[in-house]
Amino acid sequence: MHKKFNIDFIGHRKIFFIISALIVAFSILSTFIFGVELDIQFKGGTIITYVYEGDLNADDFVADAKELLGGMGVNYTTGVDFSTGKNNIQLSLVSNEGISSDMQFELTTALTEKYAENNVELIESSDVSPSSGKEFFLKCIVAVILSAIVLIIYIAIRFKKIGGWLAGICAILALIHDCVIVYGTFVVCGMNINANFMAVILTILGYSINDTIVVYDRVRENMKLYGRSKTRDELVNMSINQCLTRSINTSITTVFAMLAVTVVAAIFGVTSIISFSLPVMIGMIIGTYSSVCFTTPLWAFLESKNDGRKGSKGNNKGKTAPSKA
């Protein structure tokens, strides 16, 4: 049996709006506080992958590589090479032109000599053009914009009886809210903006809009069921509370799955997975919060303002100008 909630979301909407505004503001300001790092996919450079045996301190390895490269920006990920079963470390050397073959040879020679006991071996090296990363980023942005337009039209048509266009705009505002906070998560956690960032954004958009549409659908059904016997605020509170158990259960399932992935990846040092699983976990929590506490209360608030404007126009039309004496 589902637990019945009776939370006054509309009565507390100002608190929810303030919380959202503060988190979004901090996420934006984090760019200037912590700085944001674009991955090699967007800046260009060279990716070099080494395999090694035994225990190797990745931070020391990367620090030595930076010193050998004269302080060039170096990011890294660790994992396991499935073809050999050996541990690997992948260095991303951020540079518009990449690095020369001579420099790569000198770097590899120095590292293999210094870490001779680990049998460090170069297995792959490739240059990355910044133009391909920018093209990928632009395509993702276009996809998100087109999705937003389609969603507004879809919600406007499907939920016409509850003010479809306004409901669609509120849903998109919530998606922007979620995306900004996910971006802040990457920046605060010191993660590079890379392909994982775009994957997380698209994943969260799907979950968030699904929750929002479920709540909207419940509001519409309750309006049919209760008509004018309840106010809009009462209907919205009832609808959100009725959907709350489903939203929480869906989020908890995904959050715990991502938490398990994050813990396992942290234990084995697979940082490339952590930069996806951790932001997804945070994004799922924020997406559920925005669907329940932000989107529908914002829609109800704007609808009431819209009703007030319509009412004032109607009253003005009904008034006659005073006659002059």
Short mmCIF file of C-alpha atoms in Angstrom, two decimals:
data_model
loop_
_atom_site.label_atom_id
_atom_site.label_comp_id
_atom_site.label_asym_id
_atom_site.label_seq_id
_atom_site.Cartn_x
_atom_site.Cartn_y
_atom_site.Cartn_z
CA MET A 1 0.00 0.00 0.00
CA HIS A 2 1.41 3.40 -1.00
CA LYS A 3 2.06 5.95 1.69
CA LYS A 4 -0.25 8.96 1.36
CA PHE A 5 1.45 12.34 1.51
CA ASN A 6 -0.23 15.62 2.35
CA ILE A 7 2.47 18.24 1.74
CA ASP A 8 1.47 21.81 0.98
CA PHE A 9 3.71 22.38 -2.06
CA ILE A 10 1.84 25.48 -3.18
CA GLY A 11 1.98 27.05 0.29
CA HIS A 12 5.75 26.53 0.41
CA ARG A 13 6.47 27.42 -3.21
CA LYS A 14 8.33 30.64 -2.31
CA ILE A 15 10.77 28.57 -0.25
CA PHE A 16 11.25 26.13 -3.16
CA PHE A 17 11.76 29.00 -5.63
CA ILE A 18 14.36 30.61 -3.35
CA ILE A 19 16.21 27.29 -2.90
CA SER A 20 16.25 26.74 -6.68
CA ALA A 21 17.43 30.31 -7.33
CA LEU A 22 20.27 29.97 -4.79
CA ILE A 23 21.48 26.63 -6.17
CA VAL A 24 21.32 27.86 -9.77
CA ALA A 25 23.16 31.07 -8.83
CA PHE A 26 25.87 29.08 -7.04
CA SER A 27 26.21 26.72 -10.02
CA ILE A 28 26.80 29.69 -12.33
CA LEU A 29 29.17 31.44 -9.90
CA SER A 30 31.14 28.20 -9.45
CA THR A 31 32.55 28.82 -12.93
CA PHE A 32 34.38 31.88 -11.57
CA ILE A 33 35.10 30.40 -8.12
CA PHE A 34 36.51 27.02 -9.12
CA GLY A 35 37.14 27.48 -12.84
CA VAL A 36 35.94 25.17 -15.57
CA GLU A 37 38.10 22.81 -17.58
CA LEU A 38 37.16 21.77 -21.09
CA ASP A 39 38.22 18.27 -22.03
CA ILE A 40 40.62 17.51 -24.86
CA GLN A 41 37.59 16.75 -27.05
CA PHE A 42 36.79 20.46 -27.10
CA LYS A 43 40.29 21.93 -26.88
CA GLY A 44 42.27 19.48 -29.01
CA GLY A 45 45.53 17.74 -28.19
CA THR A 46 46.97 14.23 -27.93
CA ILE A 47 45.74 11.13 -26.12
CA ILE A 48 48.43 8.66 -25.04
CA THR A 49 47.57 5.33 -23.40
CA TYR A 50 50.04 3.27 -21.35
CA VAL A 51 49.61 -0.15 -19.74
CA TYR A 52 51.52 -1.11 -16.61
CA GLU A 53 51.93 -3.88 -14.06
CA GLY A 54 51.72 -3.79 -10.27
CA ASP A 55 50.80 -0.70 -8.23
CA LEU A 56 51.42 2.70 -9.75
CA ASN A 57 50.61 6.07 -8.18
CA ALA A 58 48.64 7.79 -10.97
CA ASP A 59 49.04 11.27 -9.46
CA ASP A 60 52.83 10.94 -9.33
CA PHE A 61 52.87 9.52 -12.85
CA VAL A 62 50.87 12.46 -14.19
CA ALA A 63 52.97 14.97 -12.23
CA ASP A 64 56.13 13.53 -13.83
CA ALA A 65 54.50 13.73 -17.26
CA LYS A 66 53.61 17.40 -16.69
CA GLU A 67 57.16 18.19 -15.66
CA LEU A 68 58.57 16.45 -18.72
CA LEU A 69 56.15 18.40 -20.95
CA GLY A 70 57.06 21.74 -19.45
CA GLY A 71 53.85 22.25 -17.46
CA MET A 72 51.44 21.41 -20.30
CA GLY A 73 47.88 20.63 -19.16
CA VAL A 74 47.52 16.89 -18.55
CA ASN A 75 44.34 15.06 -17.54
CA TYR A 76 44.13 11.34 -16.99
CA THR A 77 41.81 8.38 -16.57
CA THR A 78 42.64 4.90 -15.34
CA GLY A 79 41.14 1.52 -16.09
CA VAL A 80 41.89 -1.97 -17.35
CA ASP A 81 42.96 -2.91 -20.87
CA PHE A 82 40.58 -5.74 -21.76
CA SER A 83 42.81 -7.15 -24.49
CA THR A 84 45.80 -7.69 -22.16
CA GLY A 85 44.14 -7.64 -18.74
CA LYS A 86 46.71 -5.06 -17.58
CA ASN A 87 45.97 -1.80 -15.83
CA ASN A 88 46.14 1.25 -18.05
CA ILE A 89 46.46 4.99 -17.65
CA GLN A 90 45.34 7.36 -20.39
CA LEU A 91 46.93 10.80 -20.56
CA SER A 92 45.06 13.63 -22.31
CA LEU A 93 47.57 16.31 -23.30
CA VAL A 94 45.62 19.49 -23.99
CA SER A 95 47.14 21.46 -26.86
CA ASN A 96 45.71 23.13 -29.97
CA GLU A 97 48.42 21.60 -32.17
CA GLY A 98 48.99 18.35 -30.28
CA ILE A 99 52.54 17.30 -29.46
CA SER A 100 55.24 16.21 -31.87
CA SER A 101 56.30 12.60 -32.35
CA ASP A 102 59.74 13.48 -30.93
CA MET A 103 58.18 14.87 -27.77
CA GLN A 104 56.00 11.78 -27.43
CA PHE A 105 59.06 9.56 -27.81
CA GLU A 106 61.00 11.53 -25.16
CA LEU A 107 58.02 11.41 -22.79
CA THR A 108 57.54 7.66 -23.21
CA THR A 109 61.25 6.93 -22.84
CA ALA A 110 61.50 8.96 -19.61
CA LEU A 111 58.39 7.40 -18.08
CA THR A 112 59.31 3.82 -18.96
CA GLU A 113 62.75 4.33 -17.44
CA LYS A 114 61.46 5.95 -14.25
CA TYR A 115 58.73 3.33 -13.77
CA ALA A 116 60.75 0.36 -15.01
CA GLU A 117 59.48 -1.87 -12.18
CA ASN A 118 55.92 -1.39 -13.51
CA ASN A 119 56.85 -2.37 -17.08
CA VAL A 120 55.14 0.73 -18.48
CA GLU A 121 54.37 0.30 -22.17
CA LEU A 122 52.86 2.64 -24.76
CA ILE A 123 49.94 0.97 -26.55
CA GLU A 124 48.16 3.85 -28.31
CA SER A 125 48.65 7.48 -29.28
CA SER A 126 46.26 9.70 -31.24
CA ASP A 127 45.78 13.39 -31.99
CA VAL A 128 42.40 15.02 -31.39
CA SER A 129 41.21 17.96 -33.46
CA PRO A 130 39.33 20.66 -31.50
CA SER A 131 37.02 21.20 -34.47
CA SER A 132 35.51 17.70 -34.07
CA GLY A 133 34.76 18.37 -30.41
CA LYS A 134 33.16 21.73 -31.18
CA GLU A 135 31.08 20.13 -33.91
CA PHE A 136 29.92 17.42 -31.48
CA PHE A 137 29.07 20.06 -28.86
CA LEU A 138 27.09 22.17 -31.33
CA LYS A 139 25.15 19.12 -32.54
CA CYS A 140 24.24 18.29 -28.93
CA ILE A 141 23.10 21.89 -28.32
CA VAL A 142 20.97 21.81 -31.49
CA ALA A 143 19.48 18.48 -30.38
CA VAL A 144 18.59 19.91 -26.96
CA ILE A 145 17.02 23.06 -28.48
CA LEU A 146 14.97 21.04 -30.97
CA SER A 147 13.88 18.69 -28.19
CA ALA A 148 12.79 21.68 -26.10
CA ILE A 149 10.69 23.05 -28.98
CA VAL A 150 9.08 19.65 -29.61
CA LEU A 151 8.35 19.25 -25.89
CA ILE A 152 6.68 22.66 -25.65
CA ILE A 153 4.47 21.85 -28.64
CA TYR A 154 3.67 18.37 -27.30
CA ILE A 155 2.75 19.62 -23.81
CA ALA A 156 0.77 22.54 -25.29
CA ILE A 157 -1.35 20.13 -27.33
CA ARG A 158 -1.69 17.32 -24.81
CA PHE A 159 -2.41 19.58 -21.82
CA LYS A 160 -4.41 22.26 -23.60
CA LYS A 161 -7.14 22.15 -20.95
CA ILE A 162 -4.72 23.19 -18.19
CA GLY A 163 -3.00 25.99 -20.12
CA GLY A 164 -0.74 23.97 -22.39
CA TRP A 165 1.68 26.63 -23.62
CA LEU A 166 2.40 27.91 -20.15
CA ALA A 167 2.80 24.35 -18.85
CA GLY A 168 5.30 23.66 -21.65
CA ILE A 169 7.32 26.79 -20.90
CA CYS A 170 7.45 25.91 -17.18
CA ALA A 171 8.68 22.41 -18.06
CA ILE A 172 11.50 23.87 -20.18
CA LEU A 173 12.45 26.31 -17.39
CA ALA A 174 12.73 23.31 -15.07
CA LEU A 175 14.97 21.50 -17.58
CA ILE A 176 17.23 24.56 -17.78
CA HIS A 177 17.25 24.60 -13.96
CA ASP A 178 18.37 20.94 -13.92
CA CYS A 179 21.02 21.41 -16.62
CA VAL A 180 22.61 24.39 -14.85
CA ILE A 181 22.83 22.47 -11.57
CA VAL A 182 24.35 19.42 -13.30
CA TYR A 183 26.88 21.78 -14.88
CA GLY A 184 27.64 23.15 -11.40
CA THR A 185 28.18 19.60 -10.15
CA PHE A 186 30.85 19.03 -12.81
CA VAL A 187 32.59 22.30 -11.95
CA VAL A 188 32.48 21.91 -8.14
CA CYS A 189 33.70 18.29 -8.35
CA GLY A 190 36.57 19.35 -10.64
CA MET A 191 35.37 17.21 -13.55
CA ASN A 192 36.17 18.22 -17.09
CA ILE A 193 33.38 19.21 -19.45
CA ASN A 194 33.49 16.32 -21.90
CA ALA A 195 31.28 13.82 -23.73
CA ASN A 196 30.13 12.45 -20.36
CA PHE A 197 28.72 15.89 -19.55
CA MET A 198 26.50 15.85 -22.63
CA ALA A 199 25.46 12.24 -21.90
CA VAL A 200 24.48 13.18 -18.34
CA ILE A 201 22.51 16.23 -19.54
CA LEU A 202 20.52 14.18 -22.05
CA THR A 203 19.88 11.44 -19.46
CA ILE A 204 18.60 13.91 -16.85
CA LEU A 205 16.40 15.69 -19.40
CA GLY A 206 14.64 12.41 -20.13
CA TYR A 207 14.00 11.55 -16.49
CA SER A 208 12.97 15.08 -15.50
CA ILE A 209 10.48 15.68 -18.32
CA ASN A 210 8.95 12.25 -17.71
CA ASP A 211 8.26 13.12 -14.06
CA THR A 212 6.84 16.50 -15.06
CA ILE A 213 4.45 15.01 -17.64
CA VAL A 214 3.22 12.47 -15.07
CA VAL A 215 2.36 15.28 -12.63
CA TYR A 216 0.70 17.36 -15.37
CA ASP A 217 -1.35 14.35 -16.40
CA ARG A 218 -2.53 13.84 -12.81
CA VAL A 219 -3.51 17.54 -12.57
CA ARG A 220 -5.54 17.22 -15.77
CA GLU A 221 -7.31 14.07 -14.57
CA ASN A 222 -8.12 15.64 -11.21
CA MET A 223 -9.53 18.72 -12.94
CA LYS A 224 -11.89 16.43 -14.88
CA LEU A 225 -12.80 14.57 -11.71
CA TYR A 226 -13.36 17.47 -9.32
CA GLY A 227 -14.12 20.35 -11.69
CA ARG A 228 -14.77 23.60 -9.83
CA SER A 229 -15.31 21.93 -6.46
CA LYS A 230 -11.61 22.46 -5.69
CA THR A 231 -9.33 25.41 -6.36
CA ARG A 232 -6.37 25.10 -8.70
CA ASP A 233 -3.95 25.18 -5.75
CA GLU A 234 -5.83 22.36 -4.02
CA LEU A 235 -5.83 20.29 -7.21
CA VAL A 236 -2.10 20.86 -7.77
CA ASN A 237 -1.23 19.91 -4.18
CA MET A 238 -3.40 16.79 -4.43
CA SER A 239 -1.87 15.80 -7.78
CA ILE A 240 1.75 16.24 -6.67
CA ASN A 241 1.14 14.26 -3.47
CA GLN A 242 -0.50 11.47 -5.46
CA CYS A 243 2.56 11.24 -7.77
CA LEU A 244 5.14 11.68 -5.02
CA THR A 245 5.55 8.00 -4.12
CA ARG A 246 6.09 7.05 -7.77
CA SER A 247 8.61 9.85 -8.31
CA ILE A 248 10.57 9.00 -5.17
CA ASN A 249 10.63 5.26 -5.89
CA THR A 250 11.79 5.81 -9.49
CA SER A 251 14.56 8.18 -8.38
CA ILE A 252 15.73 6.02 -5.48
CA THR A 253 16.09 3.01 -7.77
CA THR A 254 18.29 4.91 -10.23
CA VAL A 255 20.20 6.81 -7.54
CA PHE A 256 21.16 3.61 -5.70
CA ALA A 257 22.19 1.97 -8.97
CA MET A 258 24.42 4.96 -9.80
CA LEU A 259 25.74 5.01 -6.21
CA ALA A 260 26.80 1.36 -6.54
CA VAL A 261 28.50 2.11 -9.87
CA THR A 262 30.26 5.14 -8.35
CA VAL A 263 31.54 3.18 -5.34
CA VAL A 264 32.83 0.30 -7.49
CA ALA A 265 34.44 2.73 -9.95
CA ALA A 266 36.09 4.61 -7.06
CA ILE A 267 37.45 1.38 -5.57
CA PHE A 268 38.99 0.32 -8.88
CA GLY A 269 40.01 3.87 -9.85
CA VAL A 270 37.92 4.04 -13.03
CA THR A 271 37.53 7.83 -13.07
CA SER A 272 35.90 7.94 -16.51
CA ILE A 273 32.82 6.16 -15.12
CA ILE A 274 32.65 8.33 -12.00
CA SER A 275 32.36 11.45 -14.15
CA PHE A 276 29.12 9.98 -15.49
CA SER A 277 27.59 8.10 -12.55
CA LEU A 278 28.09 10.79 -9.87
CA PRO A 279 26.52 13.66 -11.87
CA VAL A 280 23.65 11.38 -12.94
CA MET A 281 23.02 10.59 -9.28
CA ILE A 282 22.94 14.30 -8.36
CA GLY A 283 20.91 15.11 -11.48
CA MET A 284 18.28 12.49 -10.65
CA ILE A 285 17.76 14.01 -7.21
CA ILE A 286 17.55 17.53 -8.66
CA GLY A 287 15.28 16.38 -11.50
CA THR A 288 12.82 14.84 -9.05
CA TYR A 289 12.94 17.96 -6.88
CA SER A 290 12.29 20.27 -9.84
CA SER A 291 9.38 18.17 -11.15
CA VAL A 292 7.69 18.08 -7.77
CA CYS A 293 8.67 21.34 -6.07
CA PHE A 294 9.43 23.72 -8.92
CA THR A 295 7.67 23.04 -12.24
CA THR A 296 4.04 22.51 -11.25
CA PRO A 297 4.01 25.10 -8.42
CA LEU A 298 5.53 27.59 -10.88
CA TRP A 299 2.86 26.72 -13.45
CA ALA A 300 0.09 27.17 -10.85
CA PHE A 301 1.57 30.52 -9.78
CA LEU A 302 1.80 31.84 -13.35
CA GLU A 303 -1.70 30.55 -14.17
CA SER A 304 -3.11 32.45 -11.19
CA LYS A 305 -1.32 35.60 -12.37
CA ASN A 306 -2.69 35.01 -15.86
CA ASP A 307 -6.23 34.62 -14.46
CA GLY A 308 -5.79 37.87 -12.55
CA ARG A 309 -4.81 39.74 -15.72
CA LYS A 310 -7.78 38.28 -17.61
CA GLY A 311 -10.09 39.25 -14.76
CA SER A 312 -8.82 42.82 -14.64
CA LYS A 313 -9.26 43.16 -18.42
CA GLY A 314 -12.79 41.84 -18.13
CA ASN A 315 -13.61 44.30 -15.36
CA ASN A 316 -12.17 47.18 -17.38
CA LYS A 317 -14.24 46.20 -20.40
CA GLY A 318 -17.36 46.17 -18.27
CA LYS A 319 -16.81 49.71 -17.02
CA THR A 320 -18.18 52.74 -18.87
CA ALA A 321 -16.39 56.03 -19.03
CA PRO A 322 -17.92 58.71 -16.78
CA SER A 323 -20.01 61.24 -18.66
CA LYS A 324 -18.83 64.83 -18.77
CA ALA A 325 -21.05 67.39 -17.15
#
